[in-house]
Tab-separated table of C-alpha atoms and ligand atoms in Angstrom:
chain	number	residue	atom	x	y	z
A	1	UNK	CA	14.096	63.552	-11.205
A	2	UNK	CA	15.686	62.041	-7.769
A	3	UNK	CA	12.448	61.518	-6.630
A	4	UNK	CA	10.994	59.904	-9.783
A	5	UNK	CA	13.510	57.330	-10.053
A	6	UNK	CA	12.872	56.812	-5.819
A	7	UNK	CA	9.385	56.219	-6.869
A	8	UNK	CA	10.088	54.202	-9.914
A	9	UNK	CA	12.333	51.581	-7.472
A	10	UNK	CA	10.230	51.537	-4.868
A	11	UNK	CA	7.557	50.411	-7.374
A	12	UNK	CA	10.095	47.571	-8.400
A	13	UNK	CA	10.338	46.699	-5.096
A	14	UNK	CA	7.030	46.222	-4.078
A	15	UNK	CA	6.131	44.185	-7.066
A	16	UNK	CA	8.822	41.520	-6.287
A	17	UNK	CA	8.236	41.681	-2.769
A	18	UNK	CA	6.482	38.824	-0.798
A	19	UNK	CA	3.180	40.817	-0.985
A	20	UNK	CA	3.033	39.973	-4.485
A	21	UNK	CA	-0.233	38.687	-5.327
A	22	UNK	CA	-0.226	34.828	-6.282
A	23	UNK	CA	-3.203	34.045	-8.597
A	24	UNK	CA	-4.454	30.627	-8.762
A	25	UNK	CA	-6.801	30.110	-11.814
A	26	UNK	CA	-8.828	26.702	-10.999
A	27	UNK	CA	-10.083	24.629	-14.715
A	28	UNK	CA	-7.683	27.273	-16.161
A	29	UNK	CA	-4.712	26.382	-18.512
A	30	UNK	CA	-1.633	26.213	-16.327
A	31	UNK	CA	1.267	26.835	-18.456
A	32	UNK	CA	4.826	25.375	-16.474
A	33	UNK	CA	8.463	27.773	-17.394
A	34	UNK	CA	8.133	26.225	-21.040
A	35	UNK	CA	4.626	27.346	-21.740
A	36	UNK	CA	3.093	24.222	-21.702
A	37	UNK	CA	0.070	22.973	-19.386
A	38	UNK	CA	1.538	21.394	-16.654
A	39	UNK	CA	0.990	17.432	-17.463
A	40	UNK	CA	1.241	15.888	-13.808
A	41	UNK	CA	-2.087	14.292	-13.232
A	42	UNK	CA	-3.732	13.076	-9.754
A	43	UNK	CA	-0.624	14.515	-8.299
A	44	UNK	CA	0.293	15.336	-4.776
A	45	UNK	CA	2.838	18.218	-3.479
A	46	UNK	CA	5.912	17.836	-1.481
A	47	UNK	CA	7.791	20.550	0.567
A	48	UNK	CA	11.162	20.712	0.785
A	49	UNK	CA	14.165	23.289	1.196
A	50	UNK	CA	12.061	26.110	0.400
A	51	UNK	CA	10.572	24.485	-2.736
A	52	UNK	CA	7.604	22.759	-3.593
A	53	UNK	CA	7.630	19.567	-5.956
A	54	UNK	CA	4.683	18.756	-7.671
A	55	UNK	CA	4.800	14.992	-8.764
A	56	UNK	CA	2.185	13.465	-11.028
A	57	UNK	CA	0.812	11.742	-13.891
A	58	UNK	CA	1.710	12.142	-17.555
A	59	UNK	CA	-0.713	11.945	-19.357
A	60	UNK	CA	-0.836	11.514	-23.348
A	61	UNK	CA	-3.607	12.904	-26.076
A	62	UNK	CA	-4.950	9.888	-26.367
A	63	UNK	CA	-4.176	7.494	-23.935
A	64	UNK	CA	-4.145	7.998	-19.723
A	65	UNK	CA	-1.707	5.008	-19.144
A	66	UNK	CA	1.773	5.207	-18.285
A	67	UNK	CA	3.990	5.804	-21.357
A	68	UNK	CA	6.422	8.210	-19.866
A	69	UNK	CA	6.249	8.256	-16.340
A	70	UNK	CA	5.760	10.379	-13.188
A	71	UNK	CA	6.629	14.014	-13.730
A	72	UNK	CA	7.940	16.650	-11.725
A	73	UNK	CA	7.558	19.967	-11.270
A	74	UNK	CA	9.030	22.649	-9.108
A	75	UNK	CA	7.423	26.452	-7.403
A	76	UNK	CA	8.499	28.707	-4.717
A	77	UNK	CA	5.309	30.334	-4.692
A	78	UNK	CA	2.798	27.683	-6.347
A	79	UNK	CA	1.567	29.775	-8.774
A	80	UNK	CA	4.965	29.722	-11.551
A	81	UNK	CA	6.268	26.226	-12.178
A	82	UNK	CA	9.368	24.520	-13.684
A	83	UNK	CA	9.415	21.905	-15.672
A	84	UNK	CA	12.048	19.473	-13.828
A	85	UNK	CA	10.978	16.224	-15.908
A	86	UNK	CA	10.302	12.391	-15.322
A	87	UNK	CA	10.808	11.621	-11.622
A	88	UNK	CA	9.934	8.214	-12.508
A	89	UNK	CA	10.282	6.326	-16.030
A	90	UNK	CA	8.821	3.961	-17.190
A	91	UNK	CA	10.600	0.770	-18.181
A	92	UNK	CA	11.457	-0.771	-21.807
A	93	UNK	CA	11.994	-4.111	-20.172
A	94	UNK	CA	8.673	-5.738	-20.941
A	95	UNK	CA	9.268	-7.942	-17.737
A	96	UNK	CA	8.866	-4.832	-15.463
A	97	UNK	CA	6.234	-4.441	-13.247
A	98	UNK	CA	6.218	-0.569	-14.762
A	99	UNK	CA	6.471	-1.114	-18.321
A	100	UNK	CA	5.604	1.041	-20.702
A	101	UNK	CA	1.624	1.327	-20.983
A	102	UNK	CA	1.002	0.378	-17.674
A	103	UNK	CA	-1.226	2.406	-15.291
A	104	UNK	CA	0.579	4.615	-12.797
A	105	UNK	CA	-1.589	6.661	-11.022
A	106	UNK	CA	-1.711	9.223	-7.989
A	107	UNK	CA	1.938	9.131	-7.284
A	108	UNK	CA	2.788	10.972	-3.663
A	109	UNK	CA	6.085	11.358	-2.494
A	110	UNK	CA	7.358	12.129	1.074
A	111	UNK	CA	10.698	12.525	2.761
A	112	UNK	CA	12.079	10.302	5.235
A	113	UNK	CA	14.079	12.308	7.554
A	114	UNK	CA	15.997	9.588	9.353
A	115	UNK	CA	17.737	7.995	6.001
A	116	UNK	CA	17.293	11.236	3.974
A	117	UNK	CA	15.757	9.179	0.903
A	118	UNK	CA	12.784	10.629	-1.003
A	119	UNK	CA	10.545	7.521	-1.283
A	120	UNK	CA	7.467	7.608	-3.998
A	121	UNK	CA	3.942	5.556	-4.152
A	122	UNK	CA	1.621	4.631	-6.289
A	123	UNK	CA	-0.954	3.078	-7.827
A	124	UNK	CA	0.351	0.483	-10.133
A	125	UNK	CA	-1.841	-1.694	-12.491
A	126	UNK	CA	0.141	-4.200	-14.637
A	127	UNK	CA	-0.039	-4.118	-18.268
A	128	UNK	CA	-2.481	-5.473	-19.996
A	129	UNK	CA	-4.766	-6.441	-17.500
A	130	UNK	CA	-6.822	-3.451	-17.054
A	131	UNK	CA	-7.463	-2.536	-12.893
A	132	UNK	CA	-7.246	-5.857	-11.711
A	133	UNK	CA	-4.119	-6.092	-10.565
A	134	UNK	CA	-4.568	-2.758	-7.286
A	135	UNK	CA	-1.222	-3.260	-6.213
A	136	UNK	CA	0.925	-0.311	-4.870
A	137	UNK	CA	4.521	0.490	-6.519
A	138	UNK	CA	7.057	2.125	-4.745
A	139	UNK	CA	10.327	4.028	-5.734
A	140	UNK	CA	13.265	5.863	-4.162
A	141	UNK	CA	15.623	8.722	-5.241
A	142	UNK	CA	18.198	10.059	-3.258
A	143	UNK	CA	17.200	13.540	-4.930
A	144	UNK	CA	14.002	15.034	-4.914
A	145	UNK	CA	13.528	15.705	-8.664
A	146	UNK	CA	14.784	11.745	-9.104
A	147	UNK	CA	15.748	9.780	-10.691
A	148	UNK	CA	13.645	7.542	-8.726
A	149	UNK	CA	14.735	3.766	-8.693
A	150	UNK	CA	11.466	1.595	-8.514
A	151	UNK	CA	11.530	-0.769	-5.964
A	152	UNK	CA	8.617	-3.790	-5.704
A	153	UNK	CA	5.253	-3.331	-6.267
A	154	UNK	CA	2.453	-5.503	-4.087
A	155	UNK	CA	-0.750	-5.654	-2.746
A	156	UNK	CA	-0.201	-4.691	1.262
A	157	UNK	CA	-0.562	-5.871	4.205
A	158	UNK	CA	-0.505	-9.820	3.149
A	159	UNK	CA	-1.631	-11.911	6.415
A	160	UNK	CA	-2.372	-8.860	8.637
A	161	UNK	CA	-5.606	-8.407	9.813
A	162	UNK	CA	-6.961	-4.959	10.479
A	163	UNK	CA	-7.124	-3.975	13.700
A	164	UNK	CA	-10.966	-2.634	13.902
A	165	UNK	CA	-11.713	-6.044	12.360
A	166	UNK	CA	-13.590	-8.250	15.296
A	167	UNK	CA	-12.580	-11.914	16.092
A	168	UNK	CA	-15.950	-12.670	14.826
A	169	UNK	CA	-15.490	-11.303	11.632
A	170	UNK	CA	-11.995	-12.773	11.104
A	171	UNK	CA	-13.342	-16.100	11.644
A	172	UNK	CA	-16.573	-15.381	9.253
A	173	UNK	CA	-16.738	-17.896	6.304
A	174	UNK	CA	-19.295	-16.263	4.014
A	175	UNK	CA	-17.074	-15.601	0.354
A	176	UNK	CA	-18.299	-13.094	-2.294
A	177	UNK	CA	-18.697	-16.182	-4.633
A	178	UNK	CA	-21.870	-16.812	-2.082
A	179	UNK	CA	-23.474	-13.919	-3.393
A	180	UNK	CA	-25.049	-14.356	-7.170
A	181	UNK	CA	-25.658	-10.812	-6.812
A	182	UNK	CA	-23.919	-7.428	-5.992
A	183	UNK	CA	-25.505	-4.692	-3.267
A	184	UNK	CA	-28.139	-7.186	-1.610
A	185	UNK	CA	-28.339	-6.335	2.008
A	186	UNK	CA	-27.138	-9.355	2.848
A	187	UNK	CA	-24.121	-8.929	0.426
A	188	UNK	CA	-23.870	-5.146	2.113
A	189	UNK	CA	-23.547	-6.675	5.870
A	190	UNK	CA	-21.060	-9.152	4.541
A	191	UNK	CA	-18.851	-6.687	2.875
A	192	UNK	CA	-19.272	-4.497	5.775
A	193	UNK	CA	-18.115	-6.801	7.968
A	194	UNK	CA	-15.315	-8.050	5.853
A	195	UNK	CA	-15.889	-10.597	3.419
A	196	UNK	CA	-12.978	-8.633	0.691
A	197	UNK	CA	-10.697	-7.949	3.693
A	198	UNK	CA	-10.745	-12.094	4.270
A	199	UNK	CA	-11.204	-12.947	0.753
A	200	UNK	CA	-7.763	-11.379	0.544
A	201	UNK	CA	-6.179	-11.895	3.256
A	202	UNK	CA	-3.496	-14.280	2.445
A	203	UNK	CA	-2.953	-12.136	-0.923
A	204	UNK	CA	-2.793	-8.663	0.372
A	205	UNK	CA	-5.187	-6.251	0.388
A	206	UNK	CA	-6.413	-4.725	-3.359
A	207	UNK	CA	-4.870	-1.241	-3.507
A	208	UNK	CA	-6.117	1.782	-5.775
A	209	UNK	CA	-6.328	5.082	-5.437
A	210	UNK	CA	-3.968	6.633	-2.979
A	211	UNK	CA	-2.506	9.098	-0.890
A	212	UNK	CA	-0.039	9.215	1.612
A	213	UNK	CA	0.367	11.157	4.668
A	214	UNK	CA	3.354	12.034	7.142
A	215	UNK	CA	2.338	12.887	10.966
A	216	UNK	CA	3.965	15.228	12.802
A	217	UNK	CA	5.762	12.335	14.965
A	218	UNK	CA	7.477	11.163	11.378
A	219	UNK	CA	5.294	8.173	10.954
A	220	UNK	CA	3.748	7.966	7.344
A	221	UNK	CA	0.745	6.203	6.471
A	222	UNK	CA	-0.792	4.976	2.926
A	223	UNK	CA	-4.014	5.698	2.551
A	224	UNK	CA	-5.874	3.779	-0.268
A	225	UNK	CA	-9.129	2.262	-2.260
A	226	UNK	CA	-8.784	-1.444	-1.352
A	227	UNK	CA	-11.458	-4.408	-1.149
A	228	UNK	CA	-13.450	-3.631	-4.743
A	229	UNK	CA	-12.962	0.280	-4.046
A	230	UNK	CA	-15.653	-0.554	-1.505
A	231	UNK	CA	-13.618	0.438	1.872
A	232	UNK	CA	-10.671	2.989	2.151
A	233	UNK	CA	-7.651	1.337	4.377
A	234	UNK	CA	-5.299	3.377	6.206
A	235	UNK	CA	-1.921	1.417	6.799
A	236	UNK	CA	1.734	2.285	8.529
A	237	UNK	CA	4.496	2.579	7.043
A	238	UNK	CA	7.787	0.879	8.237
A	239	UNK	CA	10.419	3.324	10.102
A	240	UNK	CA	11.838	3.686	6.361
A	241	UNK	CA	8.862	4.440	4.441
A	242	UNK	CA	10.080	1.478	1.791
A	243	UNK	CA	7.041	-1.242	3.237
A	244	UNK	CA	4.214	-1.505	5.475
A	245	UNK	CA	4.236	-3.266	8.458
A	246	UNK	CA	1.134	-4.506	8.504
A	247	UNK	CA	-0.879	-2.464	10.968
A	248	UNK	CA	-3.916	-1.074	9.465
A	249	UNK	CA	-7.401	0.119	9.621
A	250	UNK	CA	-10.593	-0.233	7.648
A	251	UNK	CA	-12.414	3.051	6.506
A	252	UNK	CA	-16.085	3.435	5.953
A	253	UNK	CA	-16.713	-0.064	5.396
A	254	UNK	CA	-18.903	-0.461	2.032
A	255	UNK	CA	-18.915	3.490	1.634
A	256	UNK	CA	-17.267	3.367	-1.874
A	257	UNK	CA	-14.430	5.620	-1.226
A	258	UNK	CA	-12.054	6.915	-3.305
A	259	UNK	CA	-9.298	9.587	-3.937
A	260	UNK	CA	-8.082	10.056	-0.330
A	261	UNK	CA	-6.566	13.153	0.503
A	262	UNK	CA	-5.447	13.851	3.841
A	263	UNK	CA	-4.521	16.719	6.270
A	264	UNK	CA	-4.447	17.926	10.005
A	265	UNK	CA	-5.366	20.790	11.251
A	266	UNK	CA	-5.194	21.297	15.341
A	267	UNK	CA	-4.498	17.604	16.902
A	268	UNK	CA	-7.581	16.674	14.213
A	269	UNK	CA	-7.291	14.503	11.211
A	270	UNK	CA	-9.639	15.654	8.007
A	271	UNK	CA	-9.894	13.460	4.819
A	272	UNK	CA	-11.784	14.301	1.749
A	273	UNK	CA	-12.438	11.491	-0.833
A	274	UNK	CA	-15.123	11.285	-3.823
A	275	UNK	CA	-17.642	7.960	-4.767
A	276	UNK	CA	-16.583	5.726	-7.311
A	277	UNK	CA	-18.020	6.902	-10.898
A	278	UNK	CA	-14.384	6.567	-13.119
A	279	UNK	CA	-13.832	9.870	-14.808
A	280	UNK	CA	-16.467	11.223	-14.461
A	281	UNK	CA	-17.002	13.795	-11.463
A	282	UNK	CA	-19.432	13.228	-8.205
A	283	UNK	CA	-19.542	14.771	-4.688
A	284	UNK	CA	-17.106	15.001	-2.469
A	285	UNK	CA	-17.389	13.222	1.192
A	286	UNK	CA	-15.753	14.831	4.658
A	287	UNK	CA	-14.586	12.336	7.153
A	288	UNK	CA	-12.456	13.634	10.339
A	289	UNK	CA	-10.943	11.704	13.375
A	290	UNK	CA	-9.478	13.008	16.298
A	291	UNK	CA	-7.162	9.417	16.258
A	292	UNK	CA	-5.524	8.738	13.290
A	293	UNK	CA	-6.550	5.058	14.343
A	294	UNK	CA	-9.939	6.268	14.218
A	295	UNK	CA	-12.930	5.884	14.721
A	296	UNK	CA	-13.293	8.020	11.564
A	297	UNK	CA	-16.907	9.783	11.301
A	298	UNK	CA	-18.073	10.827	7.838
A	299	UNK	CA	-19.567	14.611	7.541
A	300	UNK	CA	-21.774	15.860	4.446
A	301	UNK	CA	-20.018	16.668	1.341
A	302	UNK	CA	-17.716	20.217	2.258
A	303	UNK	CA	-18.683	21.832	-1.230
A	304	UNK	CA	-21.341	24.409	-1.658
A	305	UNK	CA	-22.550	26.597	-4.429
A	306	UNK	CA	-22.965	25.813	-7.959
A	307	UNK	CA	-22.020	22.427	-8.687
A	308	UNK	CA	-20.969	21.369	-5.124
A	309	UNK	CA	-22.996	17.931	-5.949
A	310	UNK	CA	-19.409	17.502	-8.543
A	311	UNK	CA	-16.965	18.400	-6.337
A	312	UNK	CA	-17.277	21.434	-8.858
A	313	UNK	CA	-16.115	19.021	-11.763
A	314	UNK	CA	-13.541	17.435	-9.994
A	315	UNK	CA	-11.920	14.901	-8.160
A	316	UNK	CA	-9.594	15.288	-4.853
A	317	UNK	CA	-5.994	14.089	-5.202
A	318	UNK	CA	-4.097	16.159	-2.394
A	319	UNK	CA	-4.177	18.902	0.390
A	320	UNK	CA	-1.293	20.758	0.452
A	321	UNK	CA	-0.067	22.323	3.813
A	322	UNK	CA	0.645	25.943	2.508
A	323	UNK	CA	4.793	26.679	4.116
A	324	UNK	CA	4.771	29.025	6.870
A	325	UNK	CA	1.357	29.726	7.451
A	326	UNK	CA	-0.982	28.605	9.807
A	327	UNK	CA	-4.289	26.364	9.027
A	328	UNK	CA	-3.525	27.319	5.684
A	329	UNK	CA	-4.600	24.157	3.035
A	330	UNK	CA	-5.190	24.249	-0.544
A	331	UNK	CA	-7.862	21.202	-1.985
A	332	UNK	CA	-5.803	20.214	-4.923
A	333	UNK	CA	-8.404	17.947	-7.632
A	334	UNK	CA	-8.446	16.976	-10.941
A	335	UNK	CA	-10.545	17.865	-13.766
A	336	UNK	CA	-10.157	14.658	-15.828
A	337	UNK	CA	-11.183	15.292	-19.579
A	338	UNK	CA	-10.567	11.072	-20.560
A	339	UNK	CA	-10.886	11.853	-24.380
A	340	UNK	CA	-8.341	14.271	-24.072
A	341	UNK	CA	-6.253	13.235	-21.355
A	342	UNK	CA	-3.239	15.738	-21.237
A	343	UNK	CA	-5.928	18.786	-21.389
A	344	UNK	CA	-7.197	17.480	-17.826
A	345	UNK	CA	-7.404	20.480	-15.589
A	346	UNK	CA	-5.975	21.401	-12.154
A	347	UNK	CA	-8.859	22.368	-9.260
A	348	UNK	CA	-6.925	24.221	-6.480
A	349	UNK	CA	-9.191	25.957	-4.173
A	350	UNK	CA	-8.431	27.226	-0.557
A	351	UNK	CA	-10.117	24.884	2.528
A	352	UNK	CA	-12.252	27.360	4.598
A	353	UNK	CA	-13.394	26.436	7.679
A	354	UNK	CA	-16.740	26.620	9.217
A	355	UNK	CA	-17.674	25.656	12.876
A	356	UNK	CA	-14.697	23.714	12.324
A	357	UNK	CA	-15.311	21.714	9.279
A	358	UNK	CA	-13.461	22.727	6.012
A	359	UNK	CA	-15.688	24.108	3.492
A	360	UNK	CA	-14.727	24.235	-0.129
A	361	UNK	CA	-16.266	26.882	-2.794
A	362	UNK	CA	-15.493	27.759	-5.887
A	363	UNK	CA	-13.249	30.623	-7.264
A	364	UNK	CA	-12.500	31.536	-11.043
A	365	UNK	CA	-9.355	32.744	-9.431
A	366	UNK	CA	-7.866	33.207	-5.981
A	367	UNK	CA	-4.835	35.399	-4.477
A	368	UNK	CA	-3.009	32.842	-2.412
A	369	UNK	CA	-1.549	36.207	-0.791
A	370	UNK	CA	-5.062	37.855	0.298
A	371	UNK	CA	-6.802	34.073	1.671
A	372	UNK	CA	-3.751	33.156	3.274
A	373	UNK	CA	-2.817	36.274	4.743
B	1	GAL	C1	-11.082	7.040	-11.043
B	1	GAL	C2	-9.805	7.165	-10.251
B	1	GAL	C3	-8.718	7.597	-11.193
B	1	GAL	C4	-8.627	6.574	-12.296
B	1	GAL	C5	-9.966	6.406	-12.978
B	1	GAL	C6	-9.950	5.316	-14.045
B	1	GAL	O1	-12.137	6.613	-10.251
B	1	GAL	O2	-9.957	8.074	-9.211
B	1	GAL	O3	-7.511	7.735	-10.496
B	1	GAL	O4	-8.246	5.346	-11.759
B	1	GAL	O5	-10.956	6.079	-12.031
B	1	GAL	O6	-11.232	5.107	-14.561
């Protein structure tokens, strides 16, 4: 009898222990504490006092624009999540840059150390006036499930010129209204060398789909679809994460980038980021730098296997640094269903690396115990 109920505890044990297996189910149904699928859409993770925070979209049945908010959600092992609610609301006041029905999109939210202030971006398009306004909102919360109190939203970088941007090109007078028509190679070498950058110089640069990333010096960077979606821009964030200040780069010029997601592994920066085809899935592109400045080189698309050529029906939105382990990353992406837009599914898959490129393949489910042992 002793021995049995030895047994029977040491059973117990084991099974709560940190050897526990933690299944992640990619495309799967991913029900949060209250049984229902996790709604927080083209989201990114954040770290913090043992926790993780998943922040993202809500999405509706109907409709993918913003009538609730940016959600929150919190794991200690990323496989069970709570439900901790709207980070972000929206606004009643019609006069908000954030109203109701606007589009909020890939929200990210890091943690500036210095004034202890969780600050959140993202992609803000005004109401009513479908994606033209790219513009970048930002919010702050002294706690990490918010409230967050939106700040300003703008299009960056206004009268800054990118540093990989030649005199020549600066002083180039050739407009898109020159061109009657789109993806000429004349209209290519002009974009290339900068016609949206100057077109919008005075403005600020368009900004889209985002990420942002936090280097291991404390300097954070935005990372977003600017110039038509045509050229990714990485730009620094002030000391307190609350503006930019105006130094940036250009990205693959005219590579039609989107969906940034960042990480570092080893002194070496990696970014994944997918075309431009909406909702609707294509392949994913590698670029790496060994500067964060660049220059940025672009690899062949890290998928393989069935479907690789769709990013396995999905879309990148974040790579999260798994806590406590070493060169351990999960791909987080989105499986956007735009008809149904809550029922969008979650792609998680674990970055392997292979003569020293990440590779990413697919897995009905994975033990985050056993690949990231
Ligand atoms: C995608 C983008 C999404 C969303 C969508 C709207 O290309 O990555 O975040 O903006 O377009 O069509």
């Amino acid at each position: 009898m002793k021995s049995y109920i030895l047994f029977s505890f040491a059973i117990v044990l084991a099974s709560c222990s940190a050897s526990a297996p933690v299944i992640i189910r990619p495309g799967e149904v991913w029900p949060d504490d209250r049984g229902t699928h996790v709604n927080a859409h083209g989201g990114g993770v954040l770290y913090h006092d043992h926790t993780y925070y998943w922040f993202g979209e809500h999405k509706g049945e109907r409709s993918s624009a913003a009538w609730v908010g940016v959600t929150c959600y919190s794991s200690k092992n990323l496989a069970d999540w709570k439900h901790e609610g709207v980070a972000l609301q929206v606004s009643p006041d019609t006069a908000s840059d954030i109203r109701a029905g606007s589009v909020i999109e890939r929200p990210k939210v890091i943690y500036n150390k210095k004034t202890k202030k969780f600050v959140m971006y993202f992609h803000l398009e005004l109401f009513g006036r479908g994606y033209s306004a790219a513009r970048v909102g930002i919010a702050v919360s002294d706690r990490v499930t918010g409230p967050y109190t939106f700040l300003r939203s703008y299009r960056p970088c206004a009268g800054h010129w990118p540093l990989n941007m030649t005199e020549e090109q600066r002083a180039a007078t050739i407009t898109p209204g020159d061109f009657p028509e789109w993806w000429t190679a004349d209209w290519r070498q002009a974009t290339n060398d900068g016609m949206f950058t100057r077109r919008d110089f005075e403005g600020g640069q368009m900004s889209r789909d985002m990420t942002l990333y936090v280097d291991d010096d404390g300097k954070a960077y935005h990372i977003y679809a600017s110039e038509e979606n045509l050229t990714l821009h990485l730009a620094e964030l002030a000391d307190d994460y609350l503006s930019h200040t105006g130094k940036y780069i250009r990205i693959a010029p005219g590579g039609h980038n989107e969906a940034p997601a960042l990480f570092k592994k080893e002194g070496r920066y990696f970014m994944i980021t997918s075309g431009c085809t909406g909702w609707a899935p294509n392949a994913a592109r590698l670029h790496t730098a060994d500067n964060i400045w660049g220059p940025w080189t672009e690899h062949p698309n890290p998928c393989v296997g069935e479907n690789a050529h769709l990013t396995f029906r999905s879309q990148s939105t974040y790579i999260l640094p798994v806590a406590g382990k070493k060169n351990a990353f999960i791909f987080m992406a989105d499986r956007w269903t735009p008809y149904h837009p809550i029922d969008a599914r979650y792609i998680w898959l674990p970055i392997l690396f292979e003569n020293g490129l990440p590779v990413l393949k697919w897995y009905d489910q994975w033990d985050l115990k056993e690949v990231f042992q």
